[in-house]
PDB file of C-alpha atoms in Angstrom:
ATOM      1  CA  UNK A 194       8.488 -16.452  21.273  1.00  0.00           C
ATOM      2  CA  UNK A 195       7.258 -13.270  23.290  1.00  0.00           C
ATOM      3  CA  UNK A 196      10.184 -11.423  21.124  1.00  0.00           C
ATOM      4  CA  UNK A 197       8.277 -12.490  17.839  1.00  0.00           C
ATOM      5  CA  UNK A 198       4.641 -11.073  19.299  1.00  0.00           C
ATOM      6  CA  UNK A 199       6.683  -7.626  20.297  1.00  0.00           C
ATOM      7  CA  UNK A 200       7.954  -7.076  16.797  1.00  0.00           C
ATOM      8  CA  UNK A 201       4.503  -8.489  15.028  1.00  0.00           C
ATOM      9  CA  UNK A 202       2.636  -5.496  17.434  1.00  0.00           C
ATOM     10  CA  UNK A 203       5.327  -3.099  16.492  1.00  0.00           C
ATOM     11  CA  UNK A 204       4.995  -3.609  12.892  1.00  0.00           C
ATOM     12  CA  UNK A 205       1.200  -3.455  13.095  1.00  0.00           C
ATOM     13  CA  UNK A 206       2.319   0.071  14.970  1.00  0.00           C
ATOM     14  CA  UNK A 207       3.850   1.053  12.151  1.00  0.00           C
ATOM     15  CA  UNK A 208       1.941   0.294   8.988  1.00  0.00           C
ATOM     16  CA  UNK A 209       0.155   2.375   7.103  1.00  0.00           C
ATOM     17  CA  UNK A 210      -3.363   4.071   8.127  1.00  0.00           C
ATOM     18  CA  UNK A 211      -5.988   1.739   7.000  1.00  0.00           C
ATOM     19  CA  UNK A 212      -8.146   4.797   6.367  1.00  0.00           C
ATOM     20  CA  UNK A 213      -5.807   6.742   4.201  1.00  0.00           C
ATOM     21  CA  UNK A 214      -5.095   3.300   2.299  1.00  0.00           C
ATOM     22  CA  UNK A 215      -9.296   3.381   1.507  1.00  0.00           C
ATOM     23  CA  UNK A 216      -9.455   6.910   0.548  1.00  0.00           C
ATOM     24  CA  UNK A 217      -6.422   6.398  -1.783  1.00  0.00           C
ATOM     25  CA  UNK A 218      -8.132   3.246  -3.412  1.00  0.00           C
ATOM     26  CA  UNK A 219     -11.567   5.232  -3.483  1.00  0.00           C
ATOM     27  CA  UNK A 220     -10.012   7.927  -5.105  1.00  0.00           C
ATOM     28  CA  UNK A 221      -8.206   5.683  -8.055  1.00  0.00           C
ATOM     29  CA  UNK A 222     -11.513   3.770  -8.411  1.00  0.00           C
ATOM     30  CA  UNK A 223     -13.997   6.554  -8.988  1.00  0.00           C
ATOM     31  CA  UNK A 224     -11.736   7.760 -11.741  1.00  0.00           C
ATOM     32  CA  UNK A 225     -11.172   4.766 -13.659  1.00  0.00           C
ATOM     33  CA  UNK A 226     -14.917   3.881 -13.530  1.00  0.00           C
ATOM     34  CA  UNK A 227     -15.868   7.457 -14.111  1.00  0.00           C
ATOM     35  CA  UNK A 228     -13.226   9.639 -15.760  1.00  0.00           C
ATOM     36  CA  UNK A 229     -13.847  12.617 -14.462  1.00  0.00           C
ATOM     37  CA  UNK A 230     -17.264  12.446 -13.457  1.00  0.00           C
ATOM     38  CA  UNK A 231     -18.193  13.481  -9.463  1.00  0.00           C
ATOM     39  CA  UNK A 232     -18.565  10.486  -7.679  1.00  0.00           C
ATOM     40  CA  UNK A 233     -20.384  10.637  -4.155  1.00  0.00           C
ATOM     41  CA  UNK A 234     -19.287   8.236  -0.853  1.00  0.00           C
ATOM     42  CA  UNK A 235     -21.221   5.105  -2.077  1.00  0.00           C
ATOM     43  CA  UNK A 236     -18.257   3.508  -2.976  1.00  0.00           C
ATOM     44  CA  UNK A 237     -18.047   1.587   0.343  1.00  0.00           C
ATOM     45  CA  UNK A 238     -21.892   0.236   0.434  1.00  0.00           C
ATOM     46  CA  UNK A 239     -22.641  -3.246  -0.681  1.00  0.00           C
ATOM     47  CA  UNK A 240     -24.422  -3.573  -3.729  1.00  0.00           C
ATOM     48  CA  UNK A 241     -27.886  -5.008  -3.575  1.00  0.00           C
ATOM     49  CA  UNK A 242     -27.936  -8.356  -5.175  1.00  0.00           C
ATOM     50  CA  UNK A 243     -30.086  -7.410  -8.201  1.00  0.00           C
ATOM     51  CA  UNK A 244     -27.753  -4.945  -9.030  1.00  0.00           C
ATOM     52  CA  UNK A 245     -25.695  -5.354 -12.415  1.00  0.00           C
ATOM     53  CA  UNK A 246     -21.648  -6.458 -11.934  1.00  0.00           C
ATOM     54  CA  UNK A 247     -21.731  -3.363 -14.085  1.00  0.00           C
ATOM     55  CA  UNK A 248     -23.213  -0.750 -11.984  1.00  0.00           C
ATOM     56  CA  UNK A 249     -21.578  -2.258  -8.433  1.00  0.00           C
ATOM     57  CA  UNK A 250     -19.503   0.152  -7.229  1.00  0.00           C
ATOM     58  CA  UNK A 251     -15.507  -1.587  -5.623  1.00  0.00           C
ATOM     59  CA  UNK A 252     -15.357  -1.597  -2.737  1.00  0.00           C
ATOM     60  CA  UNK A 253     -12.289  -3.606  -0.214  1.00  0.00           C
ATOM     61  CA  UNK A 254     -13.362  -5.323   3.014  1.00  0.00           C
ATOM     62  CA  UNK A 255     -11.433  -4.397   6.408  1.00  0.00           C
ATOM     63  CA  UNK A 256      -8.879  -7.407   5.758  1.00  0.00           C
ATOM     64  CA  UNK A 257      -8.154  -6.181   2.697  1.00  0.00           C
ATOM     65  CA  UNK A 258      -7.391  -2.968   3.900  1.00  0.00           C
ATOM     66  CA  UNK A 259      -5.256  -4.831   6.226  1.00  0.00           C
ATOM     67  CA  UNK A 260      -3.272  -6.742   4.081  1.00  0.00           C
ATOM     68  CA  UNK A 261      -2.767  -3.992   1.346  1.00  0.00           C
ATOM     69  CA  UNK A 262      -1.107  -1.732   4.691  1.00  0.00           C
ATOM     70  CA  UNK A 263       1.486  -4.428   5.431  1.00  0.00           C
ATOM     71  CA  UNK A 264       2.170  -5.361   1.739  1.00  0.00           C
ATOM     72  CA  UNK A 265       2.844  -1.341   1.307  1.00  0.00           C
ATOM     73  CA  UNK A 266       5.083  -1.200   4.739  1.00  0.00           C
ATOM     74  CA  UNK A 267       6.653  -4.235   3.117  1.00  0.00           C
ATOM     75  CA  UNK A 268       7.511  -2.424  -0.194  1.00  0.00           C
ATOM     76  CA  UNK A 269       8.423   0.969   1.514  1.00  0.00           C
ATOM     77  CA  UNK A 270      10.838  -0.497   3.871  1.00  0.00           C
ATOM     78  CA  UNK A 271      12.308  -3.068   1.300  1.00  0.00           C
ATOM     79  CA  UNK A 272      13.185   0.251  -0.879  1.00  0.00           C
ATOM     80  CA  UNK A 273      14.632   1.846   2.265  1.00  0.00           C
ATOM     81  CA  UNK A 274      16.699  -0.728   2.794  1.00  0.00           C
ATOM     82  CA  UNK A 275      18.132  -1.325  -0.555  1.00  0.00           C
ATOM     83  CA  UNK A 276      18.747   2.217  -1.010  1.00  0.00           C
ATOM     84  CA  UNK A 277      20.314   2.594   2.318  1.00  0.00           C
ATOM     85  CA  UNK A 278      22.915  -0.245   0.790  1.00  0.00           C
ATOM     86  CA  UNK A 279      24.255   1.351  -2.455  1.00  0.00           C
ATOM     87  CA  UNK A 280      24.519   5.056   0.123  1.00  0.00           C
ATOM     88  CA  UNK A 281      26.542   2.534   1.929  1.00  0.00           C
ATOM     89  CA  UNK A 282      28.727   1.891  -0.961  1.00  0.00           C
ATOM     90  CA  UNK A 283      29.212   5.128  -1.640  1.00  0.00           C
ATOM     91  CA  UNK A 284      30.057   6.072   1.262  1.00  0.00           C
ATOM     92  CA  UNK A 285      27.367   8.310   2.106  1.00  0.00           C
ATOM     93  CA  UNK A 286      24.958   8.173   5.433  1.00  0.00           C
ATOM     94  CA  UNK A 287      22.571  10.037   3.019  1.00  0.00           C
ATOM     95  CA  UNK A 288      20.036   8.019   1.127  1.00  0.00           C
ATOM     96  CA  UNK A 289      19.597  10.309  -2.123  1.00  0.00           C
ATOM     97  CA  UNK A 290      17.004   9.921  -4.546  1.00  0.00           C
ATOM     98  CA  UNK A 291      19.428   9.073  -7.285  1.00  0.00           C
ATOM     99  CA  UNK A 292      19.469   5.588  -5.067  1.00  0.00           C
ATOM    100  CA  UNK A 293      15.636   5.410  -5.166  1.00  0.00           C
ATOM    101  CA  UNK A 294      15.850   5.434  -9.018  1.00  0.00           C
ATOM    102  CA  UNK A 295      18.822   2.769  -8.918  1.00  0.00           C
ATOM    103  CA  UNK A 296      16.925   0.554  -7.107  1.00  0.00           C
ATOM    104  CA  UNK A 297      13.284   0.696  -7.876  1.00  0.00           C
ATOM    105  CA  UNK A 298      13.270  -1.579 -11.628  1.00  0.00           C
ATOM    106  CA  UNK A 299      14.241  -4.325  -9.801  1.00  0.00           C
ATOM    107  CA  UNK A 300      12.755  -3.740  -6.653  1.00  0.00           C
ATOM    108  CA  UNK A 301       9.383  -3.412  -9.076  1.00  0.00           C
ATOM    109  CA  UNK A 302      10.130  -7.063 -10.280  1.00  0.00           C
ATOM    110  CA  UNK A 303      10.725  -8.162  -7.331  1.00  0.00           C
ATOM    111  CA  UNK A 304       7.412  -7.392  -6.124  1.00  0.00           C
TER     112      UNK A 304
END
């Protein structure tokens, strides 16, 4: 049991930065909603409740955040790890990204 809480605090180690995750969905937010317009850093305040679903700006809570880190540590190490398979049937120790492009429709479905 102790083994399982090592690797759970070593994954949480591991994952993605939280803030870089937030900046990244900021910055794919304000240019759907805007296209191209300058958007300030009210992206992450709660709209007041009289304001339109409209004019609310998106914004993800801290669990999201959370959750969106370990689904993308998830995906990145799944693709490592199926690429690191077909350099292995090569016989390579080099993952290429010739593998990457093998293995990424599927690993697309897959997710």
């Amino acid at each position: 049991m102790e083994d399982f809480h090592e690797e759970t605090r070593e994954a949480r180690d591991e994952t993605f930065n939280p803030d870089l995750i937030r900046a990244i969905f900021k910055l794919v937010w304000s240019r759907r909603t805007d296209r191209g317009v300058v958007v300030d850093e009210a992206i992450d305040i709660e709209p007041a409740a009289e304001t339109s679903r409209r004019n609310r700006s998106t914004s993800a809570n801290a669990s999201a955040l959370q959750v969106s880190c370990e689904l993308l540590r998830m995906f990145v190490a799944e693709a490592v790890q199926r690429c690191a398979v077909i350099a292995e049937a090569e016989g390579t120790t080099t993952i290429e990204p010739t593998h990457l492009e093998r293995v990424l429709p599927q690993l697309l479905l897959d997710f």
